[in-house]
Coordinates of C-alpha atoms in Angstrom, one line a residue:
Chain V
M1 CA -29.4 -9.8 -6.0
V2 CA -27.4 -6.9 -4.8
D3 CA -26.3 -4.0 -7.0
T4 CA -22.6 -3.4 -7.1
S5 CA -22.7 -0.7 -9.7
V6 CA -21.9 2.9 -8.9
E7 CA -22.3 6.2 -10.7
L8 CA -19.2 8.4 -11.0
C9 CA -19.8 11.8 -12.6
G10 CA -22.7 10.5 -14.7
I11 CA -20.7 7.4 -15.8
R12 CA -21.9 4.0 -14.6
L13 CA -19.3 1.6 -13.4
D14 CA -20.3 -2.1 -13.0
N15 CA -18.5 -2.2 -9.7
P16 CA -16.5 0.3 -7.7
V17 CA -13.2 -1.6 -7.8
I18 CA -10.4 0.1 -9.8
P19 CA -6.7 -0.9 -9.9
A20 CA -4.7 2.2 -8.8
S21 CA -2.2 4.0 -11.0
G22 CA 1.3 2.7 -10.8
T23 CA 0.4 -0.8 -9.6
F24 CA -1.2 -2.1 -12.7
G25 CA 1.0 -0.8 -15.5
F26 CA -1.1 -0.6 -18.7
G27 CA -2.8 -3.8 -17.7
R28 CA -0.8 -6.1 -20.0
E29 CA 0.6 -8.4 -17.2
F30 CA -2.8 -8.7 -15.6
A31 CA -4.7 -9.4 -18.8
E32 CA -2.7 -12.7 -19.0
L33 CA -4.3 -13.6 -15.6
Y34 CA -7.9 -12.6 -15.8
D35 CA -10.5 -10.7 -17.9
L36 CA -9.9 -7.0 -17.3
N37 CA -13.6 -6.4 -18.1
L38 CA -14.4 -7.6 -14.6
L39 CA -13.0 -4.4 -13.3
G40 CA -14.9 -1.2 -12.7
S41 CA -12.2 0.7 -14.5
I42 CA -8.4 0.9 -14.6
A43 CA -6.3 3.9 -13.6
F44 CA -3.3 3.3 -15.8
K45 CA 0.3 4.2 -15.2
G46 CA 1.0 7.8 -14.4
T47 CA 1.9 9.6 -17.6
T48 CA 4.1 12.6 -18.1
A49 CA 4.7 14.7 -21.2
D50 CA 8.1 13.2 -21.9
P51 CA 9.3 9.6 -21.3
R52 CA 10.9 9.1 -17.9
N53 CA 13.3 6.4 -16.7
G54 CA 12.4 7.0 -13.1
N55 CA 14.6 7.1 -10.0
E56 CA 17.8 5.2 -9.2
T57 CA 17.4 1.8 -7.7
P58 CA 16.8 0.4 -5.1
R59 CA 13.3 1.8 -5.5
I60 CA 11.5 -0.7 -3.2
A61 CA 11.7 -1.2 0.6
D62 CA 9.5 -3.7 2.5
C63 CA 7.8 -2.5 5.7
S64 CA 5.5 -4.1 8.2
A65 CA 2.1 -3.9 6.7
G66 CA 3.2 -2.3 3.5
M67 CA 6.0 -1.1 1.3
L68 CA 7.9 2.0 0.2
N69 CA 8.4 2.9 -3.4
S70 CA 10.4 5.6 -5.1
V71 CA 9.8 4.5 -8.7
G72 CA 9.7 8.1 -9.8
L73 CA 7.0 8.1 -12.5
Q74 CA 8.8 5.9 -14.9
N75 CA 6.6 5.9 -18.0
P76 CA 7.1 5.9 -21.8
G77 CA 5.7 9.4 -22.2
L78 CA 2.5 11.0 -23.4
E79 CA 2.9 10.3 -27.1
A80 CA 3.7 6.5 -26.7
V81 CA 0.9 6.1 -24.1
A82 CA -1.7 7.7 -26.3
A83 CA -0.6 6.0 -29.5
E84 CA 0.3 2.5 -28.2
E85 CA -0.6 1.8 -24.6
I86 CA -4.2 3.2 -24.5
P87 CA -5.3 1.4 -27.7
A88 CA -3.7 -1.8 -26.5
L89 CA -5.4 -1.5 -23.1
A90 CA -8.7 -0.6 -24.6
E91 CA -8.7 -3.9 -26.6
K92 CA -8.5 -5.8 -23.3
C93 CA -10.8 -3.6 -21.2
G94 CA -13.8 -1.9 -22.7
K95 CA -14.5 0.2 -19.6
P96 CA -14.1 4.0 -19.5
L97 CA -10.4 4.2 -18.4
I98 CA -8.8 6.6 -15.9
A99 CA -5.9 8.5 -17.3
N100 CA -3.5 9.4 -14.5
I101 CA -1.4 12.4 -15.5
S102 CA 1.5 14.2 -13.9
G103 CA 3.6 17.2 -14.6
F104 CA 6.4 19.4 -13.4
S105 CA 4.7 22.6 -14.6
V106 CA 1.1 23.7 -15.2
E107 CA 1.9 23.6 -19.0
E108 CA 2.9 19.9 -18.7
F109 CA -0.4 19.1 -16.9
V110 CA -2.3 20.9 -19.6
R111 CA -0.5 19.2 -22.5
C112 CA -1.2 15.8 -20.9
A113 CA -4.8 16.7 -20.4
E114 CA -5.3 17.9 -23.9
V115 CA -4.0 14.6 -25.4
M116 CA -5.9 12.4 -22.9
D117 CA -9.1 14.4 -23.7
R118 CA -8.8 13.2 -27.3
C119 CA -8.3 9.5 -26.4
E120 CA -11.7 7.9 -26.8
P121 CA -11.2 5.0 -24.3
V122 CA -10.3 7.5 -21.5
G123 CA -13.4 8.2 -19.4
F124 CA -11.8 10.2 -16.6
L125 CA -8.7 12.2 -16.0
E126 CA -6.9 11.8 -12.7
V127 CA -4.5 14.6 -12.0
N128 CA -1.6 13.5 -9.8
V129 CA -0.5 16.6 -7.9
S130 CA 0.9 14.6 -5.1
C131 CA 3.6 12.2 -6.1
P132 CA 6.2 12.6 -3.4
N133 CA 9.0 11.0 -5.3
V134 CA 9.8 13.6 -7.8
H135 CA 11.6 16.8 -6.9
A136 CA 11.7 19.3 -9.7
G137 CA 13.0 22.5 -8.2
G138 CA 11.5 21.4 -4.9
R139 CA 8.0 22.1 -6.1
N140 CA 5.2 19.9 -4.8
F141 CA 2.0 21.3 -6.1
G142 CA -0.2 19.1 -3.9
T143 CA 0.8 20.6 -0.6
S144 CA -0.6 24.0 -1.6
A145 CA -4.3 24.7 -2.0
E146 CA -3.6 27.6 -4.3
E147 CA -1.3 25.6 -6.6
T148 CA -3.6 22.7 -6.7
A149 CA -6.5 25.0 -7.6
L150 CA -4.3 26.5 -10.3
I151 CA -3.7 23.1 -11.9
T152 CA -7.4 22.2 -11.6
R153 CA -8.5 25.3 -13.4
A154 CA -5.9 24.9 -16.1
V155 CA -6.8 21.2 -16.8
K156 CA -10.6 21.8 -16.6
K157 CA -10.2 24.4 -19.4
V158 CA -8.9 21.8 -21.9
T159 CA -11.1 18.8 -21.3
K160 CA -14.7 18.0 -21.1
K161 CA -14.0 14.7 -19.4
P162 CA -14.5 14.5 -15.6
V163 CA -11.4 15.6 -13.8
F164 CA -10.4 14.0 -10.5
I165 CA -7.6 15.6 -8.5
K166 CA -5.4 13.0 -6.6
L167 CA -4.4 14.4 -3.3
T168 CA -1.4 13.8 -1.1
P169 CA -2.0 13.0 2.6
N170 CA 1.3 14.7 3.5
V171 CA -0.5 17.9 4.4
T172 CA -1.8 19.5 7.5
D173 CA -5.4 19.9 6.3
I174 CA -6.4 17.7 3.4
A175 CA -10.1 18.9 3.5
S176 CA -9.1 22.5 2.7
I177 CA -7.1 21.4 -0.3
A178 CA -10.1 19.3 -1.5
K179 CA -12.3 22.3 -1.1
A180 CA -10.0 24.4 -3.2
C181 CA -10.2 21.8 -5.9
E182 CA -14.0 21.7 -5.8
Q183 CA -14.1 25.5 -6.0
A184 CA -11.7 25.4 -9.0
G185 CA -14.1 23.1 -10.8
A186 CA -12.8 19.6 -10.1
D187 CA -15.4 16.9 -10.8
G188 CA -14.0 14.6 -8.1
I189 CA -11.2 13.9 -5.6
S190 CA -9.0 10.8 -5.5
L191 CA -7.3 10.1 -2.2
I192 CA -4.9 9.2 -0.7
N193 CA -1.6 9.0 -2.5
T194 CA 1.3 7.4 -0.6
L195 CA 2.6 8.7 2.7
L196 CA 6.1 9.9 2.6
G197 CA 8.3 7.5 4.4
M198 CA 11.9 6.3 4.8
R199 CA 13.7 3.1 5.9
I200 CA 17.4 2.8 6.9
D201 CA 19.6 -0.3 6.5
I202 CA 21.2 -0.3 9.9
K203 CA 24.1 -2.6 8.8
R204 CA 25.0 -0.4 5.9
R205 CA 24.0 2.8 7.8
K206 CA 22.3 4.0 4.7
A207 CA 18.8 4.7 3.5
V208 CA 17.3 1.6 1.8
L209 CA 16.0 3.6 -1.1
A210 CA 18.5 5.2 -3.5
N211 CA 16.1 8.2 -3.4
R212 CA 16.3 8.1 0.5
M213 CA 12.6 8.7 0.8
G214 CA 9.6 7.1 -0.9
G215 CA 5.9 6.6 -0.7
Y216 CA 4.4 4.2 1.9
S217 CA 1.5 2.2 0.7
G218 CA -0.2 -1.0 1.8
P219 CA -2.6 -2.1 4.6
G220 CA -0.6 0.0 7.2
I221 CA -2.0 3.3 5.7
F222 CA -5.6 2.1 5.4
P223 CA -6.8 3.8 8.7
V224 CA -5.1 7.1 7.5
A225 CA -6.9 6.8 4.1
V226 CA -10.3 6.1 5.7
R227 CA -9.8 9.2 7.9
C228 CA -8.8 11.4 5.0
V229 CA -11.8 10.2 2.9
A230 CA -14.1 10.9 5.8
Q231 CA -12.7 14.4 6.3
V232 CA -12.9 15.2 2.6
H233 CA -16.4 13.8 2.3
D234 CA -17.5 16.1 5.1
A235 CA -16.0 19.1 3.2
V236 CA -17.0 18.6 -0.4
R237 CA -20.0 17.5 -2.5
I238 CA -18.1 16.1 -5.4
P239 CA -17.5 12.3 -5.5
I240 CA -14.5 10.6 -4.1
M241 CA -12.4 7.7 -5.3
G242 CA -11.0 6.3 -2.0
M243 CA -7.7 4.4 -1.9
G244 CA -4.8 3.6 0.4
G245 CA -4.1 0.1 1.6
I246 CA -7.4 -1.5 0.5
S247 CA -6.9 -5.3 0.4
S248 CA -10.3 -6.9 0.8
A249 CA -14.0 -6.5 0.1
E250 CA -14.4 -5.5 3.8
D251 CA -12.0 -2.7 3.2
V252 CA -14.0 -1.6 0.1
I253 CA -17.2 -1.4 2.2
E254 CA -15.4 0.5 4.9
M255 CA -14.0 3.0 2.5
I256 CA -17.4 3.6 0.9
M257 CA -18.9 4.0 4.3
A258 CA -16.2 6.7 4.9
G259 CA -17.5 8.6 1.9
A260 CA -15.9 7.1 -1.3
T261 CA -18.1 6.4 -4.3
A262 CA -15.5 4.2 -6.0
V263 CA -12.3 2.7 -4.7
Q264 CA -8.8 2.0 -6.0
I265 CA -6.6 -1.0 -5.2
G266 CA -2.9 -0.4 -5.2
A267 CA -0.2 -2.3 -3.3
A268 CA -2.4 -5.3 -3.0
N269 CA -2.1 -6.0 -6.8
L270 CA 1.7 -6.3 -6.3
V271 CA 1.4 -9.0 -3.6
D272 CA -1.5 -10.8 -5.1
P273 CA -2.0 -10.2 -8.8
W274 CA -5.5 -11.5 -8.6
A275 CA -6.4 -9.2 -5.7
C276 CA -8.9 -7.0 -7.7
K277 CA -10.7 -10.1 -9.2
K278 CA -11.0 -11.7 -5.7
I279 CA -12.4 -8.5 -4.2
I280 CA -14.9 -8.1 -7.0
E281 CA -16.1 -11.7 -6.5
E282 CA -16.4 -11.3 -2.8
L283 CA -18.1 -7.9 -2.8
P284 CA -21.7 -9.0 -3.6
I285 CA -21.5 -11.9 -1.1
L286 CA -20.4 -9.5 1.6
M287 CA -23.0 -6.9 0.6
E288 CA -25.7 -9.5 1.0
R289 CA -24.4 -10.6 4.4
L290 CA -24.3 -7.0 5.6
G291 CA -27.8 -6.3 4.2
I292 CA -26.6 -3.7 1.7
N293 CA -28.6 -3.6 -1.5
S294 CA -26.8 -0.9 -3.3
L295 CA -23.5 0.9 -2.5
S296 CA -25.0 4.4 -2.8
E297 CA -27.0 3.7 0.3
I298 CA -23.9 3.4 2.5
C299 CA -21.7 6.1 0.9
G300 CA -20.5 8.3 3.7
I301 CA -22.9 6.7 6.2
A302 CA -20.3 6.6 9.0
Chain Z
M1 CA 2.6 -17.5 -13.8
N2 CA 0.4 -19.1 -11.2
D3 CA 0.0 -18.7 -7.5
N4 CA 1.1 -22.2 -6.4
K5 CA 1.3 -23.9 -3.1
Y6 CA 4.6 -25.5 -2.2
K7 CA 5.5 -27.8 0.6
V8 CA 9.0 -27.9 2.2
V9 CA 10.6 -31.3 1.7
R10 CA 14.0 -30.4 2.8
N11 CA 15.6 -27.3 4.3
E12 CA 19.2 -27.5 5.6
M13 CA 22.4 -25.6 6.0
I14 CA 24.9 -26.7 3.4
A15 CA 27.6 -24.1 4.3
P16 CA 27.8 -21.4 7.0
G17 CA 24.8 -19.2 6.5
T18 CA 23.8 -20.9 3.3
Y19 CA 20.8 -23.2 3.0
L20 CA 19.3 -25.6 0.5
M21 CA 15.5 -25.9 0.3
T22 CA 13.7 -28.4 -1.7
I23 CA 10.0 -27.9 -2.2
S24 CA 7.3 -30.0 -3.8
G25 CA 4.5 -28.5 -6.0
D26 CA 3.8 -27.5 -9.5
T27 CA 6.9 -27.1 -11.7
S28 CA 5.1 -27.7 -15.0
E29 CA 5.5 -24.2 -16.4
I30 CA 9.2 -23.7 -15.6
K31 CA 11.0 -23.1 -18.9
G32 CA 14.6 -23.2 -17.7
P33 CA 17.3 -22.1 -15.4
G34 CA 17.5 -18.4 -14.5
Q35 CA 13.8 -18.2 -13.8
F36 CA 12.7 -17.5 -10.2
I37 CA 9.7 -17.7 -7.9
N38 CA 8.3 -15.0 -5.6
I39 CA 7.5 -16.4 -2.2
K40 CA 4.8 -15.2 0.3
L41 CA 6.1 -15.6 3.8
D42 CA 4.1 -15.1 7.0
G43 CA 4.5 -11.7 8.6
L44 CA 6.2 -10.1 5.6
Y45 CA 4.3 -7.8 3.3
L46 CA 6.2 -8.2 0.0
R47 CA 7.0 -11.5 -1.5
R48 CA 10.7 -12.6 -1.7
P49 CA 12.2 -13.5 -5.0
M50 CA 14.3 -16.7 -5.1
S51 CA 16.2 -18.2 -8.0
I52 CA 15.4 -21.8 -9.0
C53 CA 18.5 -23.9 -8.7
S54 CA 17.2 -27.1 -10.1
Y55 CA 13.8 -28.6 -10.8
G56 CA 12.2 -31.9 -11.6
D57 CA 8.6 -33.1 -12.3
D58 CA 7.1 -31.9 -9.1
E59 CA 10.1 -30.6 -7.0
M60 CA 12.4 -27.7 -7.1
T61 CA 15.5 -26.7 -5.1
M62 CA 16.7 -23.3 -4.1
I63 CA 19.9 -22.3 -2.5
Y64 CA 19.9 -19.1 -0.4
K65 CA 22.1 -17.2 2.0
I66 CA 20.6 -15.5 5.1
V67 CA 20.8 -11.8 4.3
G68 CA 17.6 -10.4 5.8
K69 CA 14.2 -11.1 7.3
G70 CA 12.9 -13.1 4.4
T71 CA 15.8 -15.5 4.1
K72 CA 15.9 -15.7 7.9
A73 CA 12.2 -16.7 7.9
M74 CA 12.9 -19.3 5.2
S75 CA 15.7 -20.8 7.1
R76 CA 13.4 -21.6 10.0
M77 CA 10.9 -23.5 7.9
Q78 CA 10.4 -27.1 8.7
P79 CA 9.7 -30.0 6.3
G80 CA 5.9 -30.2 5.8
E81 CA 5.4 -26.4 6.1
E82 CA 3.7 -24.8 3.1
F83 CA 3.8 -21.4 1.4
D84 CA 2.5 -19.7 -1.7
A85 CA 4.7 -18.6 -4.5
L86 CA 4.2 -16.9 -7.8
S87 CA 5.9 -19.3 -10.2
P88 CA 7.6 -19.3 -12.6
L89 CA 8.8 -15.8 -13.2
G90 CA 11.4 -14.2 -15.5
N91 CA 12.8 -15.2 -18.8
G92 CA 15.6 -17.7 -17.9
F93 CA 18.8 -18.2 -19.8
M94 CA 18.6 -18.1 -23.6
I95 CA 19.9 -21.6 -24.0
D96 CA 19.9 -21.7 -27.8
E97 CA 22.3 -18.8 -27.9
I98 CA 25.0 -20.5 -25.7
P99 CA 27.9 -21.8 -27.8
E100 CA 29.6 -25.2 -27.7
C101 CA 32.2 -24.1 -25.1
A102 CA 30.8 -21.5 -22.7
F103 CA 32.1 -20.6 -19.3
L104 CA 29.4 -20.9 -16.6
I105 CA 30.5 -18.6 -13.8
G106 CA 28.9 -18.2 -10.4
G107 CA 29.7 -16.7 -7.0
G108 CA 28.1 -17.5 -3.7
A109 CA 24.5 -18.7 -3.0
G110 CA 23.2 -16.9 -6.1
A111 CA 25.4 -19.0 -8.4
M112 CA 23.3 -22.1 -8.6
P113 CA 21.1 -21.5 -11.6
I114 CA 24.2 -22.5 -13.5
Y115 CA 23.9 -26.0 -12.1
T116 CA 20.8 -26.8 -14.1
L117 CA 22.2 -24.8 -17.0
A118 CA 25.4 -27.0 -17.0
Q119 CA 23.2 -30.1 -16.9
I120 CA 21.1 -28.9 -19.9
L121 CA 24.1 -27.9 -21.9
R122 CA 25.8 -31.2 -21.1
D123 CA 22.7 -33.2 -22.2
A124 CA 22.7 -31.2 -25.4
G125 CA 26.3 -32.5 -26.1
K126 CA 28.0 -29.2 -25.3
K127 CA 31.0 -28.7 -23.2
P128 CA 30.5 -26.0 -20.6
H129 CA 33.3 -25.1 -18.2
V130 CA 32.0 -24.2 -14.8
I131 CA 33.8 -21.8 -12.5
I132 CA 32.4 -21.2 -9.0
G133 CA 33.9 -18.8 -6.5
F134 CA 33.7 -18.8 -2.7
N135 CA 35.5 -17.0 0.1
K136 CA 37.1 -20.1 1.6
E137 CA 37.1 -23.9 1.4
K138 CA 34.7 -24.2 4.3
E139 CA 32.0 -22.3 2.4
I140 CA 32.2 -24.4 -0.7
F141 CA 29.0 -26.3 -1.7
F142 CA 27.8 -28.1 -4.7
A143 CA 31.3 -29.0 -5.9
D144 CA 30.4 -32.7 -5.8
E145 CA 27.1 -32.2 -7.6
F146 CA 29.0 -30.4 -10.4
K147 CA 31.6 -33.2 -10.5
E148 CA 28.8 -35.8 -10.8
L149 CA 27.5 -33.9 -13.8
G150 CA 30.8 -34.7 -15.5
V151 CA 31.5 -31.1 -16.6
D152 CA 34.8 -29.3 -16.2
L153 CA 34.9 -27.5 -12.9
T154 CA 37.3 -24.9 -11.5
I155 CA 36.8 -23.6 -8.0
A156 CA 38.2 -20.3 -6.9
T157 CA 38.6 -19.2 -3.2
M158 CA 39.6 -15.8 -2.1
D159 CA 42.0 -17.1 0.5
G160 CA 43.4 -19.9 -1.7
S161 CA 42.3 -22.6 0.7
S162 CA 40.9 -24.6 -2.3
G163 CA 41.4 -24.4 -6.1
V164 CA 42.6 -21.2 -7.7
K165 CA 43.4 -18.4 -5.3
G166 CA 41.4 -15.3 -6.0
T167 CA 38.2 -14.4 -7.7
V168 CA 36.3 -16.2 -10.5
V169 CA 37.9 -13.8 -12.9
D170 CA 41.4 -14.9 -11.8
A171 CA 40.2 -18.5 -12.3
L172 CA 38.8 -17.6 -15.8
L173 CA 42.1 -16.0 -16.8
E174 CA 44.0 -19.0 -15.6
V175 CA 41.9 -21.8 -17.2
R176 CA 40.6 -20.2 -20.4
E177 CA 43.4 -21.2 -22.7
T178 CA 43.5 -24.8 -21.6
A179 CA 39.7 -25.0 -21.6
M180 CA 39.6 -23.8 -25.1
D181 CA 42.5 -26.0 -26.2
K182 CA 40.7 -29.0 -24.7
N183 CA 37.6 -28.2 -26.7
G184 CA 39.7 -27.8 -29.9
L185 CA 38.6 -24.2 -30.5
K186 CA 40.5 -22.7 -33.4
T187 CA 42.3 -19.4 -32.8
E188 CA 39.7 -17.4 -34.7
N189 CA 36.9 -18.8 -32.5
R190 CA 38.5 -18.2 -29.2
Q191 CA 35.9 -15.9 -27.8
I192 CA 34.9 -16.1 -24.2
Y193 CA 31.2 -16.6 -23.8
A194 CA 30.1 -16.4 -20.2
C195 CA 26.9 -17.2 -18.4
V196 CA 27.1 -15.5 -15.0
C197 CA 25.1 -15.5 -11.7
G198 CA 26.3 -13.8 -8.6
P199 CA 26.9 -10.4 -7.0
E200 CA 27.0 -7.4 -9.4
P201 CA 30.7 -6.5 -8.9
M202 CA 31.6 -10.0 -9.8
M203 CA 29.5 -10.1 -12.9
K204 CA 30.9 -6.7 -14.0
A205 CA 34.5 -8.0 -13.5
V206 CA 33.6 -11.1 -15.6
A207 CA 32.1 -8.9 -18.3
E208 CA 35.3 -7.0 -18.7
H209 CA 37.0 -10.2 -19.7
S210 CA 34.4 -11.9 -21.8
D211 CA 33.4 -11.2 -25.4
A212 CA 29.7 -12.1 -25.0
G213 CA 27.4 -13.8 -22.6
Q214 CA 24.3 -13.7 -20.4
Y215 CA 24.1 -12.3 -16.9
D216 CA 21.6 -12.8 -14.1
L217 CA 20.8 -9.3 -12.9
G218 CA 19.0 -10.0 -9.6
A219 CA 17.4 -6.9 -8.1
R220 CA 15.4 -5.7 -5.2
M221 CA 11.8 -6.1 -6.5
A222 CA 8.2 -5.9 -5.4
C223 CA 5.8 -7.6 -7.6
G224 CA 8.1 -9.9 -9.6
F225 CA 5.8 -10.0 -12.7
G226 CA 6.4 -6.7 -14.4
A227 CA 3.7 -4.4 -12.9
C228 CA 5.4 -2.0 -10.5
M229 CA 8.6 -0.8 -12.2
G230 CA 10.4 -1.3 -8.9
C231 CA 13.4 -3.2 -10.4
T232 CA 14.0 -1.2 -13.5
V233 CA 17.5 -1.4 -15.0
I234 CA 18.6 1.1 -17.7
T235 CA 20.0 -0.9 -20.6
K236 CA 21.4 0.1 -24.0
N237 CA 17.9 -0.7 -25.3
G238 CA 16.2 1.6 -22.7
P239 CA 14.6 0.8 -19.3
K240 CA 13.9 -2.8 -18.7
R241 CA 12.2 -4.7 -15.9
V242 CA 14.7 -7.1 -14.3
C243 CA 11.7 -9.3 -13.2
K244 CA 9.9 -9.6 -16.5
D245 CA 12.3 -8.6 -19.3
G246 CA 15.1 -10.4 -17.3
P247 CA 16.6 -11.4 -14.9
I248 CA 18.9 -12.7 -17.7
F249 CA 20.3 -10.0 -19.9
R250 CA 22.7 -10.3 -22.8
Q251 CA 26.1 -8.7 -22.3
E252 CA 25.7 -6.3 -25.2
E253 CA 22.7 -4.6 -23.7
I254 CA 24.0 -4.2 -20.1
I255 CA 25.4 -0.8 -19.0
W256 CA 27.5 -1.6 -16.0

């Protein structure tokens, strides 16, 4: 019998498969389809201090091998998430949850981190410094090593829970930013967020998305994600949650071989709501076939 | 919601660019008209949402117009071909709230959920008045089906080649008094209640002339089951998901 469990910052997960933030809401829709306790964990919908209605629609564009989204961090706000969504999710999933937080200022990140630190079901914080959809004064923390480190230090000060920084691939050298996070005290790195993309409706001569640009996700970005994870794995010692276009158990193994300890499944959930369950069921069978006894033995092996 | 397999039984052009597809497969969970399915098509990443026009024990029919890659791919499917679809999705019309004499208004290919709605209301002993709009006579479809239902039907064409010349709103204004006379509505009850499917500008124009009603706010969407927040619409009750909280919304909550 193979062992699918992994250890992430001293917390054991039964398996490495985690639905990615923004593709799983707060689990409610999926809990009607399967037992959420099958999952390694859940990274729930990105939360900001105040409620956000998100961007104008259309927010979705289809692409070959993936999709663009410009949802724009629509969420009910920190207070409602902590008071209602997290307790409701914890009833359906007893695993240590991943709180994905976002902000438009260092203070907002800190406020979110403080509240999430007090939420008992939250096992990890995942700090989104990279959402390309939101333009507040043009500031995008995630493209600057200094700014990312600044947020990392500020968040680390207010929580004892492991802090993962979720990085954008829309940078020249992702490894240097990961290093800056590690030096600033991050407990782990999540990568990659979506690639900034754009589609144009050639009949209407207009961008498909109301926001013009949006994040590209899905199988098309998988090779980019594998490359980024490998580069970051070479550069840091802290664990990595790998994501970006993972759609099968084979992809999970590949991502772990690139250097991920755990993986997140994003766009695949939207096309096949049972995607995570199927991947978790296939994983031990595939491990057996590949002669893998435990996932730690292949982490970063390639 | 289930991921069901469906087999194409019939797929043919019923008006220029407009197709009718009948598929066989599980329909047991469909609650009513206004619900939709989300179809996985070969070579396309995202599923494509498609309104259910009518349904029976193990068959359903959809009417669609070719507008992009998804509908183009659908139009090429042959009887016997199969696809997967998440089904059923969305809330459907709130049938209990529809009064004795409602106007069921539709425009173009998206109009057809009102066919089953008309049937259900008729079977419940109600007297809906159907108004369907097209560009020209050549593009009219389903008029005979509505006539067979035995419900009152007004057709509007933009060029006046059939029925009332103009939009469905022009037709509504023209027929509303006689429709309400016919149903014996007293002056104090002469409210227009509309159930509307079609393009957004058409629905908005209808809403300006109706007192209450329900509207099918189709939207560009990804998942179709409430997870991604791709199809959010801001209503008077806050942000709602067209796919999960809708696609049918009450007039009083819509901000046009």
